[in-house]
Short mmCIF file of C-alpha atoms in Angstrom, two decimals:
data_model
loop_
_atom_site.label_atom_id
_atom_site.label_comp_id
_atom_site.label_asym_id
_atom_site.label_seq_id
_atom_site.Cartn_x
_atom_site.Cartn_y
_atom_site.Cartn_z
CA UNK A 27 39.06 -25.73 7.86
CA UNK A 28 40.96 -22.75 6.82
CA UNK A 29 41.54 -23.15 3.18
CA UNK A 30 45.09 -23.17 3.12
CA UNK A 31 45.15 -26.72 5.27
CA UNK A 32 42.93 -28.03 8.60
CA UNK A 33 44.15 -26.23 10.82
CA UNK A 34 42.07 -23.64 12.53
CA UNK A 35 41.29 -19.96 11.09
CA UNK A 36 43.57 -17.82 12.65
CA UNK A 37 40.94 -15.26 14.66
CA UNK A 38 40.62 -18.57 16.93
CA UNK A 39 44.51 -19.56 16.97
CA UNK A 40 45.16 -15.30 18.51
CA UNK A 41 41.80 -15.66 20.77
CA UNK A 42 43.15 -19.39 22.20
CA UNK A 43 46.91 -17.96 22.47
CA UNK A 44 45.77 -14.69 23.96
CA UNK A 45 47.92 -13.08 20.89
CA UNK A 46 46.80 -9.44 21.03
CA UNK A 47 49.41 -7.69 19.16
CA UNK A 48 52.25 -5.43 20.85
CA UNK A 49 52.56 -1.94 19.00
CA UNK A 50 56.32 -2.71 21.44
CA UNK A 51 56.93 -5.25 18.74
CA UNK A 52 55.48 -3.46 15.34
CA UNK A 53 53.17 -6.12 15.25
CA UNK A 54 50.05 -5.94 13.20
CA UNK A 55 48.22 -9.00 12.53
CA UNK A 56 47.47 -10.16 8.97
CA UNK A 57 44.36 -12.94 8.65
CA UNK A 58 43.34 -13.06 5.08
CA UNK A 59 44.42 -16.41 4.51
CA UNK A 60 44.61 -15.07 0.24
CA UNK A 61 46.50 -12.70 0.74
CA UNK A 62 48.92 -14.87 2.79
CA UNK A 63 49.37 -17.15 0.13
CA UNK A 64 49.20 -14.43 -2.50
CA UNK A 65 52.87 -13.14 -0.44
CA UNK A 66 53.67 -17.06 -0.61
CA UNK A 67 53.58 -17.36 -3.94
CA UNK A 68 55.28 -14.26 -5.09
CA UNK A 69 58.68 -15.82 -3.61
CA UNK A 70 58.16 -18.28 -6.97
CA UNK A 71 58.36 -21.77 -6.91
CA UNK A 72 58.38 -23.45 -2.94
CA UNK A 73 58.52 -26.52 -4.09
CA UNK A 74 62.09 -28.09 -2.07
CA UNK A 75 62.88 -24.68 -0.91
CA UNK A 76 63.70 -23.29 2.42
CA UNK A 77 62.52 -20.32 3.49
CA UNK A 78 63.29 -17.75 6.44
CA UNK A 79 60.54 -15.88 7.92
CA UNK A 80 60.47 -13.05 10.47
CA UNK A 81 57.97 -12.07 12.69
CA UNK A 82 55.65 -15.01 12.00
CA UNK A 83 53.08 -14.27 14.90
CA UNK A 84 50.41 -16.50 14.66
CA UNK A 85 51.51 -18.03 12.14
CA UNK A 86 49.42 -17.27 8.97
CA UNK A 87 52.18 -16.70 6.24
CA UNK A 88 54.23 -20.15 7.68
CA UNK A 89 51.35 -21.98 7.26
CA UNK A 90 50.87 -21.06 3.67
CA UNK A 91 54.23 -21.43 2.76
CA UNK A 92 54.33 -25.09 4.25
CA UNK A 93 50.85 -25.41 2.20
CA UNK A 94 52.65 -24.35 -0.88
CA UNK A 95 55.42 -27.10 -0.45
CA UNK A 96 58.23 -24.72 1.23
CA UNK A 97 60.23 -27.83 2.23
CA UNK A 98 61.37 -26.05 5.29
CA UNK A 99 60.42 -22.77 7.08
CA UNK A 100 63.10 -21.32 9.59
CA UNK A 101 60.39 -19.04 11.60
CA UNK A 102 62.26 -16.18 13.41
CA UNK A 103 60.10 -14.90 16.43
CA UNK A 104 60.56 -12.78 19.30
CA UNK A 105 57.33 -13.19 21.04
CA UNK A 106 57.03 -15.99 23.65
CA UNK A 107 53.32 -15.76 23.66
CA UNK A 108 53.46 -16.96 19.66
CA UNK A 109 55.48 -20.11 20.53
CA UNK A 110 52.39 -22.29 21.22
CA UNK A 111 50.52 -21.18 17.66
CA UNK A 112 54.11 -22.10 15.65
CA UNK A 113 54.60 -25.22 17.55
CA UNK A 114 50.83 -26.59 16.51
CA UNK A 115 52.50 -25.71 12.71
CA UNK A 116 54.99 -27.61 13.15
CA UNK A 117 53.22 -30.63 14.94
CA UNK A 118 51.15 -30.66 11.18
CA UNK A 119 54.21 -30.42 9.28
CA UNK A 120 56.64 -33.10 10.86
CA UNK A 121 60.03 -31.98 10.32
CA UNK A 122 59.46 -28.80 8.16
CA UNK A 123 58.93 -25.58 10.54
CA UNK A 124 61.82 -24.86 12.61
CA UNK A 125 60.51 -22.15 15.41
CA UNK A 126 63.89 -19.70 16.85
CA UNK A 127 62.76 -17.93 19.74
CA UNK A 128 65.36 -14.89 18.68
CA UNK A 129 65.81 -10.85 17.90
CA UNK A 130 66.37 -10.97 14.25
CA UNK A 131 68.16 -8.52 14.18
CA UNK A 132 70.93 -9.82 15.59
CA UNK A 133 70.34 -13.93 14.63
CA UNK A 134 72.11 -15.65 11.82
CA UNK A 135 70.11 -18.38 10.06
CA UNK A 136 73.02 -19.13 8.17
CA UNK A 137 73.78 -22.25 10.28
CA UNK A 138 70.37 -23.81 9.86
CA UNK A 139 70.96 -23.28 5.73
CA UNK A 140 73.46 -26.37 5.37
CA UNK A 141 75.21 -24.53 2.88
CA UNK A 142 71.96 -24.09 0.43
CA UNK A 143 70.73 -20.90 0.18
CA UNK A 144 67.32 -19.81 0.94
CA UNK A 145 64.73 -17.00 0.37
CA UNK A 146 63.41 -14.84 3.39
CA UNK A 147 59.74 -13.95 3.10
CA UNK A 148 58.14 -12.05 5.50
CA UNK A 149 55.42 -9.45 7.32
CA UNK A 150 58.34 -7.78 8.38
CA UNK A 151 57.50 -6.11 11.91
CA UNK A 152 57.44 -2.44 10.75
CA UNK A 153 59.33 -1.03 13.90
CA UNK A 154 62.52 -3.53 11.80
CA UNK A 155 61.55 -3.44 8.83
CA UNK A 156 64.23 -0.68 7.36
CA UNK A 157 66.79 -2.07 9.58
CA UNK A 158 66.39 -5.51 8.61
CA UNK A 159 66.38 -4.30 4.80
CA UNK A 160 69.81 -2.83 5.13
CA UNK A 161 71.47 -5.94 6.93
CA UNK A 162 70.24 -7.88 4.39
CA UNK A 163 71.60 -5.48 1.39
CA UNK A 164 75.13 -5.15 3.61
CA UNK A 165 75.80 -8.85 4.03
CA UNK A 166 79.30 -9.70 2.69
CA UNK A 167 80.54 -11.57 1.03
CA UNK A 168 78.40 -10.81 -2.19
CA UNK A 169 75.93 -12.91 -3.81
CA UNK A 170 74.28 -13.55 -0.08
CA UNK A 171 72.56 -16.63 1.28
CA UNK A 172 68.98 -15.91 -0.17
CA UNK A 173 68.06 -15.97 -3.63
CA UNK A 174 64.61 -13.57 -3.45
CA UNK A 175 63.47 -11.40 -0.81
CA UNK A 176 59.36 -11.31 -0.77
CA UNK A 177 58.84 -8.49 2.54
CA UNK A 178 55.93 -5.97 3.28
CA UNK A 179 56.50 -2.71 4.13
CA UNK A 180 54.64 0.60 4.99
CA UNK A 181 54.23 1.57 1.84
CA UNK A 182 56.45 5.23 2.55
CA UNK A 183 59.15 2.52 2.87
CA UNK A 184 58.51 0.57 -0.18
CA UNK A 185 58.11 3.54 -2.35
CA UNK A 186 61.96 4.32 -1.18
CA UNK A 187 63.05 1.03 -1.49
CA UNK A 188 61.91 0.80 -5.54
CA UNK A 189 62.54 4.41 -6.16
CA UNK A 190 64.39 5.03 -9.54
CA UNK A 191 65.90 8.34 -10.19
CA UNK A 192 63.91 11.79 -10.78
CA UNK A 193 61.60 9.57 -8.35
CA UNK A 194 60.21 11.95 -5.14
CA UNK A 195 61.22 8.72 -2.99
CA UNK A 196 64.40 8.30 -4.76
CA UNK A 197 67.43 8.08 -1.86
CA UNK A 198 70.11 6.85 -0.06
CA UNK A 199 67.76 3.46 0.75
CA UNK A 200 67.23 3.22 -3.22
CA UNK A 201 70.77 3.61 -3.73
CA UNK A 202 71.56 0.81 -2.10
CA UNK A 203 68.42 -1.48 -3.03
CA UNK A 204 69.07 -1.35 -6.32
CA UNK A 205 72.23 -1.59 -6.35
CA UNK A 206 72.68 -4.83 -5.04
CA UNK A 207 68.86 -6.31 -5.91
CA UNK A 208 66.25 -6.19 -8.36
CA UNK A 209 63.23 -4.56 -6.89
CA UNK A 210 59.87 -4.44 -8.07
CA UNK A 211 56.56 -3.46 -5.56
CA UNK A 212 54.21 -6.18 -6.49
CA UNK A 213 51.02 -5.21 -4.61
CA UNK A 214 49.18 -3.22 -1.71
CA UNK A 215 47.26 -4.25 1.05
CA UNK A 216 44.63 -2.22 2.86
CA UNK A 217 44.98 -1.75 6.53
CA UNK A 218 41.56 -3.42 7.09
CA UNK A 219 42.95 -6.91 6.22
CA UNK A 220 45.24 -6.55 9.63
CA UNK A 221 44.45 -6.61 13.27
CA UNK A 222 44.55 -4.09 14.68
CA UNK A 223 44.21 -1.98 11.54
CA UNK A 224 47.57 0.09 11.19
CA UNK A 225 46.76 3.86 10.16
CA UNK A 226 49.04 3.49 6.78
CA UNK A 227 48.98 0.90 4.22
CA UNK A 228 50.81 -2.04 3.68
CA UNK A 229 53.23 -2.92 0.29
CA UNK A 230 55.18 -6.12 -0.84
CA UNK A 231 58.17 -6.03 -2.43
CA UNK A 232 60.75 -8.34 -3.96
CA UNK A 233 63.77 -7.89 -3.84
CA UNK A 234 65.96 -10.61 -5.96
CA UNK A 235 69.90 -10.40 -5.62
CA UNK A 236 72.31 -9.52 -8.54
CA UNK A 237 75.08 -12.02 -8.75
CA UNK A 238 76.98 -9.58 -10.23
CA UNK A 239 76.84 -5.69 -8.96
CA UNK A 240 79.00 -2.73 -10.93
CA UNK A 241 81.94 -3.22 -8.93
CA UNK A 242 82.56 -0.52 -5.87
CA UNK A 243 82.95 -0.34 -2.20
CA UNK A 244 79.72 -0.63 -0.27
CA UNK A 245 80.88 1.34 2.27
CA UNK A 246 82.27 4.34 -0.10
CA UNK A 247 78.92 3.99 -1.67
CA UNK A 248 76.94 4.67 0.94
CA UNK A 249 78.98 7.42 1.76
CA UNK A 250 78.83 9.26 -1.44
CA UNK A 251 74.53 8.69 -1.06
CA UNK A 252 74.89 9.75 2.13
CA UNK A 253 76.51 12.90 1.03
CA UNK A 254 74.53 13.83 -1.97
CA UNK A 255 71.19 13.21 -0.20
CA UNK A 256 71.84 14.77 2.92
CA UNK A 257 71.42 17.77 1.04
CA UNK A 258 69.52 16.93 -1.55
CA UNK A 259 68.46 20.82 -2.35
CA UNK A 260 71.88 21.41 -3.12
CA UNK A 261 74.11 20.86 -6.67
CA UNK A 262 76.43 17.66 -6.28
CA UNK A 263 79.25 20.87 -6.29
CA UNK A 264 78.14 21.33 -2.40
CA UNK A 265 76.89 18.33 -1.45
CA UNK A 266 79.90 16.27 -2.08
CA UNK A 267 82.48 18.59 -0.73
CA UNK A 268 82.12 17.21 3.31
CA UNK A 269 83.53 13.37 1.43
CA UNK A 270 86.88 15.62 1.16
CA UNK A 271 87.56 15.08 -2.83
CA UNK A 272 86.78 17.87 -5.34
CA UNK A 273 83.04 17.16 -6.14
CA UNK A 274 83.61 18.21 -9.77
CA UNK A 275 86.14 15.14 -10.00
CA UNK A 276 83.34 12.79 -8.93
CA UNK A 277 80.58 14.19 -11.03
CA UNK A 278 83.41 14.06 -14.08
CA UNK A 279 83.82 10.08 -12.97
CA UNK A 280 79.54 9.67 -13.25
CA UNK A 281 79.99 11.37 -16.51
CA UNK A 282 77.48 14.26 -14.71
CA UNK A 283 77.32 17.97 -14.28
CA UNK A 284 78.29 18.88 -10.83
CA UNK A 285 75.77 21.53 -10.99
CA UNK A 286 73.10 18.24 -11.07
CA UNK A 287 71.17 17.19 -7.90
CA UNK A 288 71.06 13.85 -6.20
CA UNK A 289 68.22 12.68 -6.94
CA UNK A 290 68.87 12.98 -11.08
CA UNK A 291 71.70 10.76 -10.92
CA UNK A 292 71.26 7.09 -11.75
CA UNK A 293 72.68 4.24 -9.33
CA UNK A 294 75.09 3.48 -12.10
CA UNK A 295 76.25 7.25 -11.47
CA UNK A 296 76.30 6.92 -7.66
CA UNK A 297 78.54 3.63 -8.28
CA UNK A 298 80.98 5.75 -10.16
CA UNK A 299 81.39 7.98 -8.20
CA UNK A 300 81.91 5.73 -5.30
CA UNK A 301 84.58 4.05 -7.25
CA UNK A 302 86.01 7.52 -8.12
CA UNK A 303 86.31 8.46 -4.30
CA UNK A 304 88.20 5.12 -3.41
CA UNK A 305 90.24 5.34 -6.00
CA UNK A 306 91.37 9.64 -4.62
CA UNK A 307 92.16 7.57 -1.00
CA UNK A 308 94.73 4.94 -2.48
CA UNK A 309 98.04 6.09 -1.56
CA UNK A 310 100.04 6.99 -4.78
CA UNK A 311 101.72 4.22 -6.78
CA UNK A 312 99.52 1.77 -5.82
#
């Protein structure tokens, strides 16, 4: 008994599966069967929900979000060789754990949703992790199909994605985070609870959607973070130049000096801006 449910502990499940994990795949295997549900739970109440998971390997994290009454787990995995593990979940839980042999970064759950929207929690492979991240932020149209992101990172990554201005991390991946979601890291995890034991530490984050983001392009914006931060040594005066529009204008619209650097200015200021440099590209009289 494994303490989440009867199934076996998951060092057997990997030795019976011959699951050694691929660094190919960015997968690094986490067993603590607490800390599993401790990721679980911070997705907040599963009671009725369903939940999309990437990267479920063997299978830990599904089996403690069925445990903790996820009424349905959509488990995204790439890896043939998990298949047999996440079909001996779903043989336990009758009609809850759908398995999609897919690359998620190119599969839409959004047909297995019904309409109802979900929340994604996941050990996101850390080869996809950033990748993933950004699809999920880019999705239109806006509020999405989840409700709460729960993911684990490196914790580099996670320090970027919660990042607040005057923050070291603080950058275009910030931006764009908080923009769009709420993000708070939650917790780390030490390298020795995974197999094989990555050389970096591990964070969770959540993400939650806003329903209602300041108003601006998503494209523009990322092209105005793009800008300031690719130079981020630089006063918004040069680094804003290359978007074609006199950066003083923009800097005027954030309510900012131009002589300021990126990584001073709020989101709030970036989302000005943005809105600023749309508004310079409308053809006159419209």
């Amino acid at each position: 008994m494994s303490g989440v449910d009867d199934l076996p502990p998951l060092r057997d499940v990997i030795k019976r599966h011959a699951l050694s994990a691929r660094k190919s795949l960015g997968q690094n295997f986490l067993l603590d069967l607490n800390l599993l549900t401790r990721i679980a739970r911070a997705a907040g109440p599963l009671d009725g929900a369903t939940v999309v998971e990437v990267g479920p390997g063997p299978g830990g994290l599904t089996r403690a979000l069925l445990a903790l009454g996820a009424a349905k787990v959509i488990a995204i995995e790439r890896d043939e060789r998990a298949l047999g593990a996440l079909q001996e979940i779903a043989a336990h839980y009758p009609g809850q754990l759908e398995i999609v042999c897919a690359d998620a970064t190119t599969y839409d759950p959004r047909p297995l949703l019904g309409g109802a929207r979900a929340k994604i929690v996941a050990n996101l492979p850390y080869n996809i992790a950033t990748a993933l991240l950004i699809d999920w932020l880019s999705l239109e149209p806006w509020p999405p199909w989840y409700d709460a992101m729960v993911l684990m990172f490196q914790r580099e990554v996670a320090e970027r994605i919660v990042a607040r201005q005057d923050d070291e991390a603080y950058g275009r991946l910030a931006v764009l985070a908080n923009w769009r979601a709420e993000t708070k890291l939650l917790f780390d995890i030490s390298p020795a609870a995974f197999v094989p034991q990555p050389k970096v530490t591990s964070s969770v984050v959540r993400l939650v959607p806003r329903e209602n983001p300041e108003p601006c392009d998503r494209r523009t914006l990322e092209q105005v973070a793009a800008a300031a931060f690719g130079q981020r040594r630089k006063m918004l005066r040069q680094s804003l130049k290359p978007l074609g529009v006199d950066p003083a204008r923009l800097a005027a619209a954030a309510g900012v000096d131009p002589t300021r650097r990126a990584e001073t200015i709020a989101v709030s200021g970036f989302v000005a801006m943005a809105r600023e440099l749309s508004a310079s590209r409308k053809p006159a009289g419209r």
